[in-house]
């Protein structure tokens, strides 16, 4: 970590910026919040600009941005940031379409900017220990169970039902963990998607993934889960059963809880961004997003009961 | 063109191999058909092998393959071909999923093999003339109308209704032309997909594309078109109207037919493959496939009447 914190601007000041990015940067030795770029939600005592060009003109010391805008239209922000040599942290999901996501990565290749395509769930405390534990084991069966009540976690947020989102908003977090901890690359074998009669995005999804071995990999996402809420992954190997619970923050082997480091996801995320900046490396992994696109592409659709926020 | 034709093997001997690849290779100075790799449909007087490893062992002179298998599972063939230093022509679509398509391109990067991700409609006679004509014009409006009767063109072929296919089987040809002739890269703004009540793939689709300018780009695909069948693209510019008809094989400007070269698509396709081999360059453009995936990802679905082959 350098002695001098990097002056950073947040682009897009919505819920995720307020809940996670702003407090994390405030607690970080590696970054200071120098400015925002937003049309609506300015912060008291933080200079705000209407565009990246205005940001660079007004705050030439800013070296990095964190993009927290909705996924649509980020490629234009990325091109502006690259043109001004800024380093970029990208909140998940990276883009609204596969074309835009690949264009973002292509815009970075050969540029002077560092790009961190982030997946905050990969920073959950048990993810790296799980990855290390799995590395040399043969995997027989993987079961992902990501089941939550959208009424509780996204009350009244209609954007969650826009095309391409739905239950994949939390589901992509599970896929980001899975693609990180399993030793072989994953592809989609088949999927079924359940669309509420009155919504353009799925409320539930079942995916079967293939890692090129005989492992059976079943992924279940549900946005209509009453009672216990689960963000769990169970992995049966030739040498024990690994269980990741609470979104990857806790871990057990054969039922025995394992000690894991105690650090919040976004603290680790920003520490990783600082490391990428220091070493001038980008991390542009799009695997989780591609798997979501593949689930939409190959998923067999069925219609289920209309969704009701008060149902 | 080298004096010595390149010995080539066809992998997957189905309808497209018989209709196009075999007669094209027979008429080509650049290639000879040295072998096939298929489990079922061998050709008289052409040696056949069960795998690429067996092909290489039995026919060490073979330098190239044309992959004409169904899209699922091609990544394994690509890896085998790369391991043996073979050059590869890939029939469209490149893969069944975005993940596999990107893995195919990644497998080629840094290898000794040439990969030609082909889009046969790009070889239609008027495509390059249209591209040249459009290059310096400002585009105001693009209308794609790809409307055919699936009962006529794919009689009884149930594979056409597998998830991820449907009307995008011909539609991806239109997208391959559009992404070639328009001067700016395209992304998907929005889409609607019409699914027959009894099928897992769309029978019709309407796409709105965005090229980063004010151009209005509307794409209509229909698989249930009775009467006139159309594979047409009309482009209104600041300096005349271009019309591509008959799948890109004919062209008019302001209603006046333009002369275009008279050469079949697959003859041009194999000539281009020979050129890529001679210059050791790959052509791995996945844009049309990504736009299809984006249409599935963002497309708003509506259910339409059940499809009947005899309807």
Coordinates of C-alpha atoms in Angstrom, one line a residue:
Chain A
X1 CA 0.0 0.0 0.0
X2 CA 1.5 3.4 -1.0
X3 CA 1.8 6.1 1.7
X4 CA -0.2 8.5 -0.4
X5 CA -3.9 7.5 -0.8
X6 CA -5.2 7.6 -4.4
X7 CA -7.8 10.4 -5.0
X8 CA -10.9 8.6 -6.4
X9 CA -14.2 9.7 -7.7
X10 CA -17.5 7.8 -7.5
X11 CA -19.5 7.9 -10.7
X12 CA -23.2 7.2 -9.9
X13 CA -24.3 7.9 -6.4
X14 CA -27.1 5.4 -5.8
X15 CA -27.8 2.8 -3.1
X16 CA -24.7 0.6 -3.6
X17 CA -22.5 3.7 -3.5
X18 CA -24.0 4.9 -0.3
X19 CA -24.3 1.5 1.4
X20 CA -20.8 0.2 0.5
X21 CA -18.5 2.4 -1.6
X22 CA -18.6 5.6 0.4
X23 CA -18.1 4.1 3.9
X24 CA -15.4 1.7 2.6
X25 CA -13.4 4.5 1.0
X26 CA -13.8 6.6 4.2
X27 CA -12.2 3.7 6.1
X28 CA -9.5 3.0 3.5
X29 CA -5.9 4.0 3.8
X30 CA -5.5 3.5 0.0
X31 CA -8.1 5.8 -1.3
X32 CA -9.7 9.2 -0.6
X33 CA -13.1 10.3 -2.0
X34 CA -12.1 13.4 -4.0
X35 CA -15.3 13.9 -6.1
X36 CA -18.5 12.5 -7.4
X37 CA -19.9 12.4 -10.9
X38 CA -23.7 12.4 -10.8
X39 CA -26.7 14.3 -12.1
X40 CA -28.9 13.9 -9.1
X41 CA -27.6 12.7 -5.7
X42 CA -24.7 14.9 -4.7
X43 CA -22.9 14.5 -1.4
X44 CA -22.4 17.4 1.1
X45 CA -18.8 18.7 1.0
X46 CA -17.8 16.5 -1.9
X47 CA -17.3 18.4 -5.3
X48 CA -19.6 17.1 -8.0
X49 CA -19.2 17.1 -11.8
X50 CA -21.6 16.4 -14.6
X51 CA -19.2 14.3 -16.7
X52 CA -15.8 12.7 -16.6
X53 CA -14.3 15.4 -18.8
X54 CA -15.5 18.0 -16.2
X55 CA -14.2 15.9 -13.4
X56 CA -10.7 15.7 -14.9
X57 CA -10.7 19.5 -15.7
X58 CA -11.9 20.4 -12.1
X59 CA -9.9 17.8 -10.1
X60 CA -6.8 16.9 -12.1
X61 CA -5.4 15.0 -9.1
X62 CA -8.1 12.3 -9.4
X63 CA -6.5 9.1 -10.6
X64 CA -9.3 6.6 -10.3
X65 CA -13.0 6.2 -10.6
X66 CA -15.5 3.7 -9.2
X67 CA -18.4 3.2 -11.6
X68 CA -21.7 2.6 -9.6
X69 CA -24.2 3.7 -12.3
X70 CA -26.8 1.2 -13.6
X71 CA -25.2 -1.2 -16.1
X72 CA -26.6 0.3 -19.2
X73 CA -24.4 2.8 -21.0
X74 CA -21.2 2.3 -19.1
X75 CA -19.1 1.8 -22.2
X76 CA -19.2 5.6 -22.8
X77 CA -18.0 6.2 -19.3
X78 CA -15.2 3.7 -19.8
X79 CA -14.1 5.3 -23.0
X80 CA -14.0 8.7 -21.3
X81 CA -12.0 7.3 -18.4
X82 CA -9.5 5.6 -20.7
X83 CA -9.1 8.8 -22.7
X84 CA -8.0 10.5 -19.5
X85 CA -5.8 7.7 -18.2
X86 CA -8.0 7.0 -15.2
X87 CA -8.0 3.6 -13.4
X88 CA -11.5 2.1 -13.1
X89 CA -13.3 -0.1 -10.6
X90 CA -16.6 -1.4 -12.1
X91 CA -19.5 -2.4 -9.8
X92 CA -21.3 -5.6 -10.8
X93 CA -22.8 -6.5 -13.2
X94 CA -20.3 -5.1 -15.6
X95 CA -22.8 -4.2 -18.4
X96 CA -26.4 -4.7 -19.5
X97 CA -25.4 -6.7 -22.6
X98 CA -22.7 -9.2 -23.6
X99 CA -21.7 -6.8 -26.5
X100 CA -21.2 -3.9 -24.0
X101 CA -19.3 -6.1 -21.6
X102 CA -16.8 -7.3 -24.2
X103 CA -16.5 -3.7 -25.6
X104 CA -15.5 -2.6 -22.1
X105 CA -12.8 -5.2 -21.8
X106 CA -11.6 -4.4 -25.4
X107 CA -11.4 -0.7 -24.6
X108 CA -9.0 -1.4 -21.8
X109 CA -6.7 -3.7 -23.8
X110 CA -3.7 -1.6 -25.0
X111 CA -4.7 1.4 -22.9
X112 CA -2.9 2.9 -19.9
X113 CA -5.8 2.3 -17.6
X114 CA -6.3 -0.5 -15.0
X115 CA -9.8 -2.1 -15.0
X116 CA -11.1 -4.0 -12.1
X117 CA -14.3 -5.9 -13.1
X118 CA -15.5 -6.5 -9.6
X119 CA -17.6 -9.3 -8.1
X120 CA -18.1 -8.4 -4.5
X121 CA -19.2 -11.8 -3.4
X122 CA -15.8 -13.2 -4.4
X123 CA -14.4 -11.1 -1.5
X124 CA -16.6 -12.9 1.0
X125 CA -14.4 -14.2 3.8
X126 CA -14.6 -17.9 3.1
X127 CA -14.2 -17.8 -0.7
X128 CA -10.4 -17.9 -0.9
X129 CA -10.1 -20.5 1.8
X130 CA -12.7 -22.6 -0.1
X131 CA -10.7 -22.2 -3.3
X132 CA -7.5 -23.3 -1.7
X133 CA -9.3 -26.3 -0.1
X134 CA -10.8 -27.4 -3.4
X135 CA -7.7 -27.0 -5.5
X136 CA -6.4 -30.6 -5.3
X137 CA -9.6 -32.5 -4.6
X138 CA -11.8 -34.3 -7.1
X139 CA -15.3 -32.9 -7.1
X140 CA -18.3 -35.2 -7.3
X141 CA -21.3 -33.0 -6.7
X142 CA -22.0 -29.3 -6.3
X143 CA -25.3 -27.8 -5.1
X144 CA -25.9 -24.1 -5.1
X145 CA -29.0 -22.9 -3.2
X146 CA -29.5 -19.1 -3.5
X147 CA -33.1 -18.6 -2.2
X148 CA -34.3 -15.3 -0.8
X149 CA -37.5 -13.2 -0.7
X150 CA -37.3 -10.3 -3.1
X151 CA -40.0 -8.5 -1.1
X152 CA -37.6 -8.4 1.9
X153 CA -34.3 -7.6 0.0
X154 CA -35.6 -5.3 -2.8
X155 CA -38.9 -3.9 -1.4
X156 CA -40.8 -2.1 -4.2
X157 CA -37.7 -1.8 -6.4
X158 CA -39.2 -2.3 -9.9
X159 CA -35.9 -2.1 -11.6
X160 CA -35.2 -5.6 -10.4
X161 CA -37.8 -6.9 -12.8
X162 CA -36.3 -5.3 -15.9
X163 CA -35.3 -7.7 -18.7
X164 CA -32.0 -9.5 -18.0
X165 CA -32.2 -9.0 -14.2
X166 CA -34.7 -10.7 -11.9
X167 CA -33.4 -13.5 -9.7
X168 CA -30.0 -13.3 -11.6
X169 CA -29.3 -10.1 -9.6
X170 CA -28.4 -12.2 -6.5
X171 CA -27.8 -15.3 -8.7
X172 CA -24.8 -13.8 -10.4
X173 CA -23.2 -13.4 -7.0
X174 CA -23.4 -17.2 -6.6
X175 CA -22.0 -17.7 -10.1
X176 CA -19.1 -15.3 -9.3
X177 CA -18.2 -17.5 -6.2
X178 CA -18.5 -20.7 -8.1
X179 CA -16.4 -19.7 -11.0
X180 CA -13.7 -18.5 -8.5
X181 CA -13.6 -21.6 -6.3
X182 CA -14.0 -24.5 -8.7
X183 CA -10.8 -25.7 -10.3
X184 CA -12.2 -26.1 -13.9
X185 CA -13.9 -23.6 -16.1
X186 CA -17.7 -23.9 -16.2
X187 CA -20.1 -23.9 -19.0
X188 CA -23.9 -24.1 -19.1
X189 CA -25.5 -27.4 -20.0
X190 CA -29.1 -26.5 -19.6
X191 CA -31.5 -24.2 -17.7
X192 CA -35.1 -23.5 -16.9
X193 CA -36.4 -20.1 -16.1
X194 CA -39.6 -19.2 -14.3
X195 CA -41.2 -15.9 -15.4
X196 CA -44.1 -14.4 -13.5
X197 CA -47.0 -13.8 -15.8
X198 CA -46.7 -10.0 -15.2
X199 CA -42.9 -9.6 -15.3
X200 CA -40.1 -9.5 -17.9
X201 CA -37.5 -11.2 -15.8
X202 CA -37.4 -14.6 -14.0
X203 CA -38.3 -15.1 -10.4
X204 CA -36.6 -18.5 -10.3
X205 CA -34.0 -20.4 -12.3
X206 CA -32.4 -23.9 -12.3
X207 CA -29.1 -24.3 -14.0
X208 CA -27.1 -27.4 -14.7
X209 CA -23.4 -26.6 -15.3
X210 CA -20.6 -28.6 -16.8
X211 CA -17.0 -28.4 -15.7
X212 CA -15.6 -30.9 -18.3
X213 CA -15.5 -33.7 -15.7
X214 CA -18.2 -36.0 -14.3
X215 CA -19.1 -33.6 -11.5
X216 CA -22.8 -33.0 -11.2
X217 CA -23.3 -29.2 -10.7
X218 CA -26.9 -28.0 -9.9
X219 CA -27.7 -24.4 -9.3
X220 CA -31.0 -23.2 -7.9
X221 CA -32.1 -19.6 -7.7
X222 CA -35.3 -18.5 -6.1
X223 CA -36.6 -14.9 -5.5
X224 CA -39.9 -16.1 -3.8
X225 CA -38.4 -17.9 -0.7
X226 CA -40.4 -17.5 2.5
X227 CA -39.0 -18.8 5.8
X228 CA -35.2 -19.5 5.9
X229 CA -33.2 -17.5 3.4
X230 CA -30.2 -19.4 2.0
X231 CA -27.1 -18.4 0.1
X232 CA -25.3 -21.7 0.4
X233 CA -23.0 -23.9 -1.7
X234 CA -22.3 -27.5 -0.8
X235 CA -19.5 -29.4 -2.6
X236 CA -19.0 -33.1 -2.2
X237 CA -15.4 -34.2 -3.0
X238 CA -13.4 -37.5 -2.9
X239 CA -12.0 -36.1 0.4
X240 CA -14.7 -34.5 2.4
X241 CA -17.7 -32.1 2.0
X242 CA -17.3 -28.4 1.9
X243 CA -20.1 -26.1 2.9
X244 CA -20.1 -22.4 2.2
X245 CA -23.0 -20.6 3.9
X246 CA -24.2 -17.0 4.4
X247 CA -23.1 -15.9 0.9
X248 CA -19.6 -17.3 1.2
X249 CA -18.9 -15.7 4.5
X250 CA -18.8 -18.9 6.5
X251 CA -17.3 -22.3 5.8
X252 CA -17.4 -25.9 7.2
X253 CA -15.7 -29.1 6.3
X254 CA -17.6 -32.3 7.1
X255 CA -19.8 -30.2 9.3
X256 CA -16.9 -28.6 11.3
X257 CA -16.8 -24.8 11.1
X258 CA -13.5 -23.5 9.8
X259 CA -11.9 -20.3 10.9
X260 CA -11.9 -17.6 8.2
X261 CA -10.5 -14.0 8.1
X262 CA -12.9 -11.4 9.5
X263 CA -12.9 -8.6 6.9
X264 CA -15.9 -7.0 5.1
X265 CA -16.3 -7.7 1.3
X266 CA -15.9 -4.1 0.2
X267 CA -12.8 -3.6 2.3
X268 CA -11.2 -6.5 0.5
X269 CA -12.5 -5.3 -2.8
X270 CA -10.9 -1.9 -2.5
X271 CA -7.6 -3.4 -1.2
X272 CA -7.6 -5.6 -4.3
X273 CA -8.2 -2.6 -6.5
X274 CA -5.2 -0.8 -4.8
X275 CA -3.1 -3.8 -5.5
X276 CA -4.1 -3.9 -9.2
X277 CA -3.3 -0.2 -9.5
X278 CA 0.1 -0.6 -7.8
X279 CA 1.0 -3.5 -10.1
X280 CA -0.7 -2.0 -13.2
X281 CA -2.7 -5.1 -13.8
X282 CA -6.4 -5.5 -14.8
X283 CA -8.8 -8.1 -13.7
X284 CA -11.5 -8.4 -16.4
X285 CA -13.2 -11.7 -15.7
X286 CA -16.6 -11.8 -17.4
X287 CA -17.4 -15.5 -16.7
X288 CA -20.3 -14.9 -14.3
X289 CA -22.0 -12.5 -16.7
X290 CA -21.5 -14.9 -19.7
X291 CA -23.1 -17.7 -17.7
X292 CA -26.2 -15.5 -17.0
X293 CA -26.4 -14.6 -20.7
X294 CA -26.1 -18.3 -21.5
X295 CA -28.9 -19.2 -19.1
X296 CA -31.2 -16.6 -20.9
X297 CA -30.0 -18.0 -24.3
X298 CA -30.6 -21.7 -23.6
X299 CA -33.1 -21.5 -20.7
X300 CA -36.4 -23.2 -21.2
X301 CA -39.1 -20.7 -20.1
X302 CA -42.2 -21.5 -18.1
X303 CA -44.8 -19.0 -16.9
X304 CA -45.7 -18.9 -13.2
X305 CA -48.2 -16.9 -11.1
X306 CA -48.1 -13.1 -11.4
X307 CA -45.8 -11.5 -8.9
X308 CA -47.3 -9.2 -6.2
X309 CA -45.1 -7.1 -3.9
X310 CA -47.7 -7.6 -1.2
X311 CA -48.4 -11.2 -2.1
Chain B
X1 CA -3.3 -19.0 -53.8
X2 CA -0.6 -21.6 -53.4
X3 CA 0.1 -24.1 -56.2
X4 CA -0.3 -27.0 -53.8
X5 CA -3.9 -27.4 -52.5
X6 CA -4.2 -27.8 -48.7
X7 CA -5.5 -31.3 -47.7
X8 CA -8.5 -30.6 -45.5
X9 CA -10.9 -32.8 -43.4
X10 CA -14.6 -32.1 -42.8
X11 CA -15.6 -32.7 -39.2
X12 CA -19.4 -33.5 -39.1
X13 CA -21.0 -34.6 -42.3
X14 CA -24.5 -33.2 -42.1
X15 CA -26.7 -31.2 -44.4
X16 CA -24.5 -28.1 -44.6
X17 CA -21.4 -30.2 -45.3
X18 CA -23.2 -32.0 -48.2
X19 CA -25.0 -29.0 -49.6
X20 CA -22.1 -26.5 -49.5
X21 CA -18.7 -27.6 -48.1
X22 CA -18.2 -30.8 -50.2
X23 CA -19.1 -29.3 -53.6
X24 CA -17.2 -26.1 -52.8
X25 CA -14.0 -28.0 -51.9
X26 CA -14.4 -30.2 -55.0
X27 CA -14.4 -27.0 -57.1
X28 CA -11.6 -25.3 -55.2
X29 CA -8.0 -25.0 -56.3
X30 CA -7.0 -24.2 -52.8
X31 CA -8.2 -27.3 -50.9
X32 CA -8.7 -31.0 -51.4
X33 CA -11.0 -33.1 -49.3
X34 CA -8.6 -35.6 -47.7
X35 CA -10.8 -37.2 -45.0
X36 CA -13.9 -36.9 -42.9
X37 CA -14.4 -37.2 -39.1
X38 CA -17.9 -38.5 -38.4
X39 CA -19.6 -41.2 -36.5
X40 CA -22.5 -41.7 -38.9
X41 CA -22.4 -40.3 -42.4
X42 CA -19.3 -41.4 -44.1
X43 CA -18.6 -40.6 -47.8
X44 CA -17.7 -43.2 -50.4
X45 CA -14.0 -43.1 -51.3
X46 CA -13.1 -40.6 -48.5
X47 CA -11.2 -42.1 -45.5
X48 CA -13.1 -41.5 -42.3
X49 CA -11.9 -41.3 -38.7
X50 CA -13.6 -41.3 -35.3
X51 CA -11.7 -38.4 -33.8
X52 CA -9.2 -35.7 -34.6
X53 CA -6.4 -37.7 -32.9
X54 CA -7.2 -40.6 -35.2
X55 CA -7.4 -38.3 -38.2
X56 CA -3.9 -36.9 -37.5
X57 CA -2.5 -40.3 -37.0
X58 CA -4.0 -41.7 -40.2
X59 CA -3.6 -38.7 -42.4
X60 CA -0.6 -36.7 -41.3
X61 CA -0.7 -34.6 -44.4
X62 CA -4.1 -33.0 -43.4
X63 CA -3.4 -29.4 -42.4
X64 CA -6.9 -28.0 -41.9
X65 CA -10.4 -28.9 -40.8
X66 CA -13.8 -27.5 -41.5
X67 CA -16.1 -28.0 -38.4
X68 CA -19.7 -28.6 -39.5
X69 CA -21.0 -30.3 -36.4
X70 CA -23.9 -28.9 -34.4
X71 CA -22.7 -26.0 -32.3
X72 CA -22.7 -27.8 -28.9
X73 CA -19.4 -29.3 -27.8
X74 CA -17.1 -27.7 -30.4
X75 CA -14.7 -26.4 -27.9
X76 CA -13.3 -30.0 -27.4
X77 CA -12.8 -30.3 -31.2
X78 CA -11.0 -26.9 -31.2
X79 CA -8.7 -27.9 -28.4
X80 CA -7.8 -31.2 -30.2
X81 CA -7.2 -29.3 -33.5
X82 CA -5.0 -26.7 -31.8
X83 CA -3.0 -29.4 -30.0
X84 CA -2.2 -30.9 -33.5
X85 CA -1.5 -27.5 -35.1
X86 CA -4.5 -27.7 -37.6
X87 CA -6.1 -24.6 -39.1
X88 CA -9.8 -24.4 -38.5
X89 CA -12.8 -23.2 -40.4
X90 CA -15.9 -23.0 -38.2
X91 CA -19.4 -23.1 -39.7
X92 CA -21.9 -20.7 -38.1
X93 CA -23.0 -20.3 -35.4
X94 CA -19.7 -20.7 -33.7
X95 CA -21.0 -22.3 -30.5
X96 CA -24.1 -23.0 -28.5
X97 CA -23.2 -20.6 -25.7
X98 CA -21.4 -17.3 -25.2
X99 CA -19.0 -19.1 -22.8
X100 CA -18.1 -21.7 -25.4
X101 CA -17.7 -19.1 -28.1
X102 CA -15.3 -17.0 -26.0
X103 CA -13.4 -20.2 -25.0
X104 CA -12.9 -21.1 -28.6
X105 CA -11.4 -17.7 -29.4
X106 CA -9.3 -17.9 -26.3
X107 CA -8.0 -21.3 -27.3
X108 CA -6.7 -19.9 -30.5
X109 CA -4.9 -16.9 -29.0
X110 CA -1.2 -17.7 -28.7
X111 CA -1.6 -21.0 -30.6
X112 CA -0.1 -21.9 -34.0
X113 CA -3.5 -22.5 -35.6
X114 CA -5.5 -20.1 -37.8
X115 CA -9.2 -19.9 -36.9
X116 CA -11.8 -18.6 -39.3
X117 CA -15.1 -18.0 -37.5
X118 CA -17.3 -17.9 -40.7
X119 CA -20.5 -16.1 -41.4
X120 CA -21.5 -17.3 -44.9
X121 CA -23.9 -14.5 -45.5
X122 CA -21.1 -12.0 -45.3
X123 CA -19.8 -13.6 -48.5
X124 CA -23.0 -12.8 -50.4
X125 CA -22.1 -10.9 -53.6
X126 CA -23.4 -7.4 -52.6
X127 CA -22.0 -7.3 -49.1
X128 CA -18.6 -5.9 -49.8
X129 CA -19.9 -3.4 -52.4
X130 CA -22.5 -2.3 -49.8
X131 CA -19.8 -1.9 -47.1
X132 CA -17.7 0.3 -49.4
X133 CA -20.7 2.4 -50.5
X134 CA -21.7 3.0 -46.9
X135 CA -18.3 3.8 -45.5
X136 CA -18.4 7.6 -45.9
X137 CA -22.1 8.2 -45.7
X138 CA -24.1 9.3 -42.7
X139 CA -26.8 6.8 -41.9
X140 CA -30.3 7.9 -40.9
X141 CA -32.3 4.7 -40.9
X142 CA -31.8 1.0 -41.3
X143 CA -34.6 -1.5 -41.8
X144 CA -33.9 -5.2 -41.8
X145 CA -36.7 -7.5 -42.9
X146 CA -35.8 -11.2 -42.7
X147 CA -39.1 -13.0 -43.2
X148 CA -39.4 -16.6 -44.3
X149 CA -41.7 -19.7 -43.8
X150 CA -39.8 -22.2 -41.6
X151 CA -42.2 -24.9 -43.0
X152 CA -40.6 -24.4 -46.5
X153 CA -37.0 -23.9 -45.5
X154 CA -36.7 -26.3 -42.6
X155 CA -39.5 -28.9 -43.2
X156 CA -39.9 -31.1 -40.1
X157 CA -36.5 -30.1 -38.7
X158 CA -37.3 -30.1 -34.9
X159 CA -33.7 -29.0 -34.0
X160 CA -34.6 -25.6 -35.3
X161 CA -36.9 -25.2 -32.2
X162 CA -34.2 -26.0 -29.7
X163 CA -33.5 -23.3 -27.1
X164 CA -31.3 -20.6 -28.5
X165 CA -32.2 -21.2 -32.1
X166 CA -35.6 -20.6 -33.7
X167 CA -35.9 -17.5 -35.9
X168 CA -32.3 -16.6 -35.0
X169 CA -31.0 -19.3 -37.2
X170 CA -31.7 -17.2 -40.3
X171 CA -31.7 -14.0 -38.3
X172 CA -28.0 -14.3 -37.3
X173 CA -27.2 -14.2 -41.0
X174 CA -28.8 -10.8 -41.2
X175 CA -26.9 -9.6 -38.2
X176 CA -23.7 -10.9 -39.7
X177 CA -24.3 -8.7 -42.8
X178 CA -25.3 -5.7 -40.7
X179 CA -22.3 -5.8 -38.4
X180 CA -20.1 -6.1 -41.5
X181 CA -21.5 -3.3 -43.7
X182 CA -22.4 -0.6 -41.1
X183 CA -19.5 1.7 -40.2
X184 CA -20.0 1.8 -36.4
X185 CA -20.2 -1.1 -33.9
X186 CA -23.7 -2.2 -33.0
X187 CA -25.3 -2.9 -29.6
X188 CA -28.8 -4.0 -28.7
X189 CA -31.1 -1.4 -27.3
X190 CA -34.2 -3.6 -26.8
X191 CA -36.0 -6.6 -28.3
X192 CA -39.2 -8.5 -28.2
X193 CA -39.4 -12.2 -28.8
X194 CA -42.5 -14.2 -29.8
X195 CA -42.5 -17.8 -28.5
X196 CA -45.0 -20.3 -29.8
X197 CA -46.9 -21.8 -26.8
X198 CA -45.4 -25.2 -27.7
X199 CA -41.8 -24.3 -28.5
X200 CA -38.7 -23.3 -26.6
X201 CA -37.4 -20.9 -29.2
X202 CA -38.9 -17.7 -30.8
X203 CA -40.8 -17.8 -34.1
X204 CA -40.4 -14.0 -34.5
X205 CA -38.2 -11.2 -33.1
X206 CA -38.0 -7.4 -33.3
X207 CA -34.8 -5.8 -32.3
X208 CA -33.8 -2.2 -32.0
X209 CA -30.1 -1.6 -32.4
X210 CA -27.9 1.3 -31.5
X211 CA -24.7 2.3 -33.4
X212 CA -23.8 5.2 -31.1
X213 CA -25.3 7.8 -33.5
X214 CA -28.8 9.0 -34.1
X215 CA -29.5 6.3 -36.7
X216 CA -32.7 4.4 -36.2
X217 CA -32.0 0.7 -36.7
X218 CA -35.0 -1.7 -36.7
X219 CA -34.6 -5.4 -37.3
X220 CA -37.6 -7.7 -37.9
X221 CA -37.3 -11.5 -38.0
X222 CA -40.3 -13.8 -38.8
X223 CA -40.3 -17.5 -39.3
X224 CA -44.1 -17.7 -40.1
X225 CA -44.1 -15.6 -43.3
X226 CA -46.5 -16.8 -46.0
X227 CA -46.4 -15.3 -49.5
X228 CA -43.3 -13.3 -50.4
X229 CA -40.2 -14.3 -48.6
X230 CA -37.8 -11.4 -47.8
X231 CA -34.2 -11.2 -46.8
X232 CA -33.8 -7.5 -47.3
X233 CA -32.0 -4.6 -45.7
X234 CA -32.8 -1.0 -46.6
X235 CA -30.5 1.8 -45.5
X236 CA -31.4 5.5 -45.8
X237 CA -28.4 7.8 -45.8
X238 CA -27.7 11.5 -46.3
X239 CA -26.7 10.6 -49.9
X240 CA -29.1 8.0 -51.3
X241 CA -30.9 4.8 -50.3
X242 CA -29.1 1.5 -50.4
X243 CA -31.2 -1.7 -50.8
X244 CA -29.7 -5.1 -50.3
X245 CA -32.1 -7.9 -51.3
X246 CA -32.1 -11.7 -51.6
X247 CA -29.9 -12.2 -48.6
X248 CA -27.3 -9.7 -49.7
X249 CA -26.8 -11.1 -53.2
X250 CA -28.3 -8.1 -55.0
X251 CA -28.0 -4.4 -54.4
X252 CA -29.7 -1.2 -55.6
X253 CA -29.0 2.5 -55.0
X254 CA -32.0 4.8 -55.2
X255 CA -33.8 2.0 -56.9
X256 CA -31.2 1.4 -59.6
X257 CA -29.7 -2.1 -59.6
X258 CA -25.9 -2.1 -59.1
X259 CA -23.6 -4.6 -60.8
X260 CA -22.0 -7.0 -58.2
X261 CA -19.5 -9.9 -58.7
X262 CA -21.0 -13.2 -59.5
X263 CA -19.5 -15.8 -57.1
X264 CA -21.2 -18.2 -54.7
X265 CA -21.0 -17.5 -51.0
X266 CA -19.1 -20.7 -50.1
X267 CA -16.6 -20.2 -52.9
X268 CA -15.7 -16.8 -51.5
X269 CA -15.7 -18.3 -48.0
X270 CA -13.1 -20.9 -48.8
X271 CA -11.0 -18.4 -50.8
X272 CA -11.0 -16.2 -47.7
X273 CA -9.9 -19.2 -45.5
X274 CA -7.1 -19.9 -48.0
X275 CA -6.0 -16.3 -47.7
X276 CA -6.1 -16.4 -43.8
X277 CA -4.0 -19.6 -43.9
X278 CA -1.5 -18.1 -46.3
X279 CA -1.1 -15.0 -44.2
X280 CA -1.4 -16.8 -40.8
X281 CA -4.2 -14.6 -39.6
X282 CA -7.3 -15.5 -37.7
X283 CA -10.8 -14.0 -38.2
X284 CA -12.7 -14.5 -34.9
X285 CA -15.5 -12.0 -35.0
X286 CA -18.3 -13.0 -32.6
X287 CA -20.4 -9.8 -32.9
X288 CA -23.4 -11.5 -34.6
X289 CA -23.6 -14.2 -31.9
X290 CA -23.2 -11.7 -29.1
X291 CA -26.2 -9.7 -30.5
X292 CA -28.3 -12.9 -30.5
X293 CA -27.4 -13.6 -26.9
X294 CA -28.2 -10.0 -26.0
X295 CA -31.6 -10.3 -27.7
X296 CA -32.3 -13.4 -25.5
X297 CA -31.0 -11.6 -22.4
X298 CA -32.9 -8.4 -22.8
X299 CA -35.8 -9.5 -25.0
X300 CA -39.3 -9.1 -23.6
X301 CA -41.1 -12.4 -24.3
X302 CA -44.7 -12.8 -25.5
X303 CA -46.4 -16.1 -26.1
X304 CA -48.1 -16.6 -29.5
X305 CA -50.2 -19.5 -31.0
X306 CA -48.7 -23.0 -30.9
X307 CA -46.7 -23.8 -34.0
X308 CA -47.8 -26.5 -36.3
X309 CA -45.6 -27.9 -39.2
X310 CA -48.8 -28.5 -41.2
X311 CA -50.5 -25.3 -40.0

